[in-house]
């Protein structure tokens, strides 16, 4: 951590009183929204799985998980925040540190970010800056270092801005995935991060520790895939509930999360046997792709879909904030240190479907992944969600639409901001889209 | 015989259509004002009176438009895009794209031969491609809104303005005034800028003829001329284009009343 006296390059010197006041008001608003979101999820599915209770608890940013991490820190464990799913979680776990994702889903703090960066900048970035300005995010505050991957211009400058307050570890992912030199460069980045983690924690990442960490994440991925497989049939769980489970893997203790997810799957399997569904089986099935959505405020679109008339159900997504998080495990042939590092480098690069990539064939992985997902989940439509200022996703829309047109899957481009004020207009569009999906089927 | 009513709760006006077995028997319209529900009640009564239909005879009332949830007597809602598709194809059977330009919103709907929408695009939260834009620019030009269309047809050439937003559009119009461009040319520039936005919406759907133009702005000869030029296509405009939303809701009500789910 930098000393308080160091001159800040970006962050303003706000009076302590203003910081405290804003922190208190945004925190209070956030607690209301978290509670409201959960209430609404319960209302949508009155027979909501009992196992969801645990995830509801963990989802409170200012609740038990924050205290746990504080206590662990007091006992000398280090906390490593990350801003992107490229961060190699296995290495953090192998050094006995705690990984936490620190992107912001708070709408209110994006207005604060406007004081430093232009409003044209993606609100996820602005909101993360705003959260830092008023020390709002418990996970960011508790982080001893933050891994930032430079996937877009916003992330690049965000790393600089946050370096005023936090020790930033910057990783540069190659922009071309399918070339030998890219993988080589990325491996060097992984190795550099490993050294940083060892230095910060004072713990050597041994082959034994790394093997354990890889296995821990493999188990988590297995539990996650089991949940995803269950969503392929009749709606056994609402999409928002599944999304909450997915996101909590980025904050919770991963071993406990795995157990709880397995328990949820057990419950869901029993329900499926009894034909107990979360909503009518003929509810239009939708997939969301595009800009990440973060708990709690950025729950706007999933809520609209599942509370709309006609109702829709989110059967999956292609977002780096949920379904992409645990989709692929690190694959290992030999448990040597070198092989494990190779495995990690390959998993975080090759399995990524981030639109930051390009290649001579175009970024085919994302489109193929999406087409497979549509087929697997029997989705009837795709909502392409773009937050204004998110260029990479906005620019990839036309080619994704072409690919979906070919298989006759309707896609709707929905752009929005970090604001609650446009819910009315968004509702009109989402409902028209769902109406279209049902009209296509049963006319 | 099935009697149904469609209510279109627009941003500026409320429109009501009464149908008897898919035949229009009455239309009525009024300003939405500050109390749209109350305004709609009045227009509703007016329409029933004109149709000589008692309220008990109405089997189903459906509402549409941005204020659809505020509609009185409504038994349910239909999306604006769904209503456009249904009524657009009902009125112009060859139409496969229905463009609806209202007071503050514009949309383009792709539809099939049954009037089922297959895709749609909406002018997202911006009035620069809609009726309010003409209204604001008429104010800047100090002419009546109804005069803008005929005025624009007198223009000899086009001068470009940027309709990225009503405010910027207005400042562009002001600079044209300062350059002493003539009123007809500025009026045409306004319609060209709107047609630019609308035609790129239509292009996003893919040009899918025939194109029908509906909504309040479909009565503006200036806009029709500009859109025709931009799309390079004949634009078909039904009679009473501003009632298309209400008609779509009433037609959907007839289907539902007869037992179809949509």
PDB file of N, CA and C in Angstrom, chain B residues 7-16 28-33 36 39-40 43 64-68 101-104 215-217 219 241-243 246:
ATOM      1  N   UNK B   7     -56.662   0.928 -27.270  1.00  0.00           N
ATOM      2  CA  UNK B   7     -56.296   2.269 -26.787  1.00  0.00           C
ATOM      3  C   UNK B   7     -54.785   2.442 -26.950  1.00  0.00           C
ATOM      4  N   UNK B   8     -54.378   3.495 -27.625  1.00  0.00           N
ATOM      5  CA  UNK B   8     -52.948   3.775 -27.769  1.00  0.00           C
ATOM      6  C   UNK B   8     -52.615   4.986 -26.904  1.00  0.00           C
ATOM      7  N   UNK B   9     -51.925   4.729 -25.808  1.00  0.00           N
ATOM      8  CA  UNK B   9     -51.577   5.803 -24.872  1.00  0.00           C
ATOM      9  C   UNK B   9     -50.241   6.416 -25.295  1.00  0.00           C
ATOM     10  N   UNK B  10     -50.298   7.308 -26.282  1.00  0.00           N
ATOM     11  CA  UNK B  10     -49.068   7.919 -26.772  1.00  0.00           C
ATOM     12  C   UNK B  10     -48.537   8.978 -25.833  1.00  0.00           C
ATOM     13  N   UNK B  11     -47.314   9.441 -26.121  1.00  0.00           N
ATOM     14  CA  UNK B  11     -46.696  10.459 -25.268  1.00  0.00           C
ATOM     15  C   UNK B  11     -47.457  11.783 -25.388  1.00  0.00           C
ATOM     16  N   UNK B  12     -47.911  12.093 -26.609  1.00  0.00           N
ATOM     17  CA  UNK B  12     -48.616  13.352 -26.799  1.00  0.00           C
ATOM     18  C   UNK B  12     -50.130  13.197 -26.917  1.00  0.00           C
ATOM     19  N   UNK B  13     -50.561  12.136 -27.637  1.00  0.00           N
ATOM     20  CA  UNK B  13     -52.004  11.969 -27.824  1.00  0.00           C
ATOM     21  C   UNK B  13     -52.464  10.554 -27.484  1.00  0.00           C
ATOM     22  N   UNK B  14     -53.749  10.474 -27.114  1.00  0.00           N
ATOM     23  CA  UNK B  14     -54.391   9.186 -26.870  1.00  0.00           C
ATOM     24  C   UNK B  14     -55.262   8.893 -28.080  1.00  0.00           C
ATOM     25  N   UNK B  15     -55.171   7.681 -28.599  1.00  0.00           N
ATOM     26  CA  UNK B  15     -56.008   7.299 -29.732  1.00  0.00           C
ATOM     27  C   UNK B  15     -56.816   6.065 -29.350  1.00  0.00           C
ATOM     28  N   UNK B  16     -58.092   6.063 -29.772  1.00  0.00           N
ATOM     29  CA  UNK B  16     -58.944   4.909 -29.483  1.00  0.00           C
ATOM     30  C   UNK B  16     -59.599   4.447 -30.780  1.00  0.00           C
ATOM     31  N   UNK B  28     -61.239   7.888 -32.264  1.00  0.00           N
ATOM     32  CA  UNK B  28     -61.265   9.152 -31.521  1.00  0.00           C
ATOM     33  C   UNK B  28     -59.862   9.436 -31.001  1.00  0.00           C
ATOM     34  N   UNK B  29     -59.591  10.726 -30.808  1.00  0.00           N
ATOM     35  CA  UNK B  29     -58.230  11.113 -30.435  1.00  0.00           C
ATOM     36  C   UNK B  29     -58.288  12.320 -29.514  1.00  0.00           C
ATOM     37  N   UNK B  30     -57.352  12.428 -28.582  1.00  0.00           N
ATOM     38  CA  UNK B  30     -57.287  13.595 -27.699  1.00  0.00           C
ATOM     39  C   UNK B  30     -55.891  13.748 -27.132  1.00  0.00           C
ATOM     40  N   UNK B  31     -55.571  14.908 -26.593  1.00  0.00           N
ATOM     41  CA  UNK B  31     -54.242  15.105 -26.000  1.00  0.00           C
ATOM     42  C   UNK B  31     -54.109  14.342 -24.688  1.00  0.00           C
ATOM     43  N   UNK B  32     -52.933  13.764 -24.469  1.00  0.00           N
ATOM     44  CA  UNK B  32     -52.706  12.988 -23.243  1.00  0.00           C
ATOM     45  C   UNK B  32     -52.668  13.901 -22.023  1.00  0.00           C
ATOM     46  N   UNK B  33     -51.997  15.036 -22.139  1.00  0.00           N
ATOM     47  CA  UNK B  33     -51.939  16.006 -21.042  1.00  0.00           C
ATOM     48  C   UNK B  33     -51.260  15.461 -19.806  1.00  0.00           C
ATOM     49  N   UNK B  36     -53.115  11.447 -18.221  1.00  0.00           N
ATOM     50  CA  UNK B  36     -53.421  10.614 -19.393  1.00  0.00           C
ATOM     51  C   UNK B  36     -54.592   9.661 -19.180  1.00  0.00           C
ATOM     52  N   UNK B  39     -57.725  11.659 -19.586  1.00  0.00           N
ATOM     53  CA  UNK B  39     -57.860  12.014 -20.999  1.00  0.00           C
ATOM     54  C   UNK B  39     -58.339  10.805 -21.792  1.00  0.00           C
ATOM     55  N   UNK B  40     -57.763   9.640 -21.494  1.00  0.00           N
ATOM     56  CA  UNK B  40     -58.125   8.429 -22.218  1.00  0.00           C
ATOM     57  C   UNK B  40     -59.569   8.030 -21.953  1.00  0.00           C
ATOM     58  N   UNK B  43     -61.694  10.126 -24.234  1.00  0.00           N
ATOM     59  CA  UNK B  43     -61.596   9.702 -25.633  1.00  0.00           C
ATOM     60  C   UNK B  43     -62.305   8.356 -25.839  1.00  0.00           C
ATOM     61  N   UNK B  64     -51.941  -0.135 -25.679  1.00  0.00           N
ATOM     62  CA  UNK B  64     -50.559  -0.142 -26.154  1.00  0.00           C
ATOM     63  C   UNK B  64     -50.010   1.274 -25.980  1.00  0.00           C
ATOM     64  N   UNK B  65     -48.798   1.522 -26.433  1.00  0.00           N
ATOM     65  CA  UNK B  65     -48.207   2.857 -26.290  1.00  0.00           C
ATOM     66  C   UNK B  65     -47.393   2.973 -25.017  1.00  0.00           C
ATOM     67  N   UNK B  66     -46.599   4.034 -24.931  1.00  0.00           N
ATOM     68  CA  UNK B  66     -45.677   4.134 -23.790  1.00  0.00           C
ATOM     69  C   UNK B  66     -46.413   4.253 -22.454  1.00  0.00           C
ATOM     70  N   UNK B  67     -47.674   4.691 -22.477  1.00  0.00           N
ATOM     71  CA  UNK B  67     -48.418   4.778 -21.218  1.00  0.00           C
ATOM     72  C   UNK B  67     -49.418   3.649 -21.057  1.00  0.00           C
ATOM     73  N   UNK B  68     -49.158   2.520 -21.709  1.00  0.00           N
ATOM     74  CA  UNK B  68     -50.157   1.435 -21.752  1.00  0.00           C
ATOM     75  C   UNK B  68     -50.644   0.982 -20.379  1.00  0.00           C
ATOM     76  N   UNK B 101     -43.308   6.502 -36.681  1.00  0.00           N
ATOM     77  CA  UNK B 101     -42.664   7.687 -36.119  1.00  0.00           C
ATOM     78  C   UNK B 101     -43.704   8.471 -35.341  1.00  0.00           C
ATOM     79  N   UNK B 102     -43.505   8.500 -34.029  1.00  0.00           N
ATOM     80  CA  UNK B 102     -44.446   9.191 -33.150  1.00  0.00           C
ATOM     81  C   UNK B 102     -43.857  10.489 -32.662  1.00  0.00           C
ATOM     82  N   UNK B 103     -44.390  10.989 -31.545  1.00  0.00           N
ATOM     83  CA  UNK B 103     -43.945  12.277 -31.034  1.00  0.00           C
ATOM     84  C   UNK B 103     -42.506  12.227 -30.546  1.00  0.00           C
ATOM     85  N   UNK B 104     -42.188  11.210 -29.735  1.00  0.00           N
ATOM     86  CA  UNK B 104     -40.852  11.185 -29.146  1.00  0.00           C
ATOM     87  C   UNK B 104     -40.109   9.885 -29.372  1.00  0.00           C
ATOM     88  N   UNK B 215     -47.922   6.224 -37.772  1.00  0.00           N
ATOM     89  CA  UNK B 215     -47.661   7.123 -36.646  1.00  0.00           C
ATOM     90  C   UNK B 215     -47.966   8.557 -37.050  1.00  0.00           C
ATOM     91  N   UNK B 216     -48.005   9.442 -36.088  1.00  0.00           N
ATOM     92  CA  UNK B 216     -48.394  10.824 -36.342  1.00  0.00           C
ATOM     93  C   UNK B 216     -47.570  11.502 -37.428  1.00  0.00           C
ATOM     94  N   UNK B 217     -46.263  11.245 -37.465  1.00  0.00           N
ATOM     95  CA  UNK B 217     -45.384  11.922 -38.423  1.00  0.00           C
ATOM     96  C   UNK B 217     -45.640  11.445 -39.863  1.00  0.00           C
ATOM     97  N   UNK B 219     -48.108  11.701 -41.452  1.00  0.00           N
ATOM     98  CA  UNK B 219     -48.986  12.644 -42.157  1.00  0.00           C
ATOM     99  C   UNK B 219     -48.194  13.814 -42.740  1.00  0.00           C
ATOM    100  N   UNK B 241     -52.864   7.196 -40.391  1.00  0.00           N
ATOM    101  CA  UNK B 241     -51.665   6.503 -39.890  1.00  0.00           C
ATOM    102  C   UNK B 241     -51.472   6.633 -38.385  1.00  0.00           C
ATOM    103  N   UNK B 242     -52.027   7.715 -37.803  1.00  0.00           N
ATOM    104  CA  UNK B 242     -51.807   7.898 -36.362  1.00  0.00           C
ATOM    105  C   UNK B 242     -52.636   6.926 -35.521  1.00  0.00           C
ATOM    106  N   UNK B 243     -53.598   6.226 -36.143  1.00  0.00           N
ATOM    107  CA  UNK B 243     -54.430   5.282 -35.393  1.00  0.00           C
ATOM    108  C   UNK B 243     -53.935   3.831 -35.492  1.00  0.00           C
ATOM    109  N   UNK B 246     -53.464   1.950 -32.088  1.00  0.00           N
ATOM    110  CA  UNK B 246     -54.748   1.612 -31.468  1.00  0.00           C
ATOM    111  C   UNK B 246     -55.445   0.497 -32.245  1.00  0.00           C
TER     112      UNK B 246
END
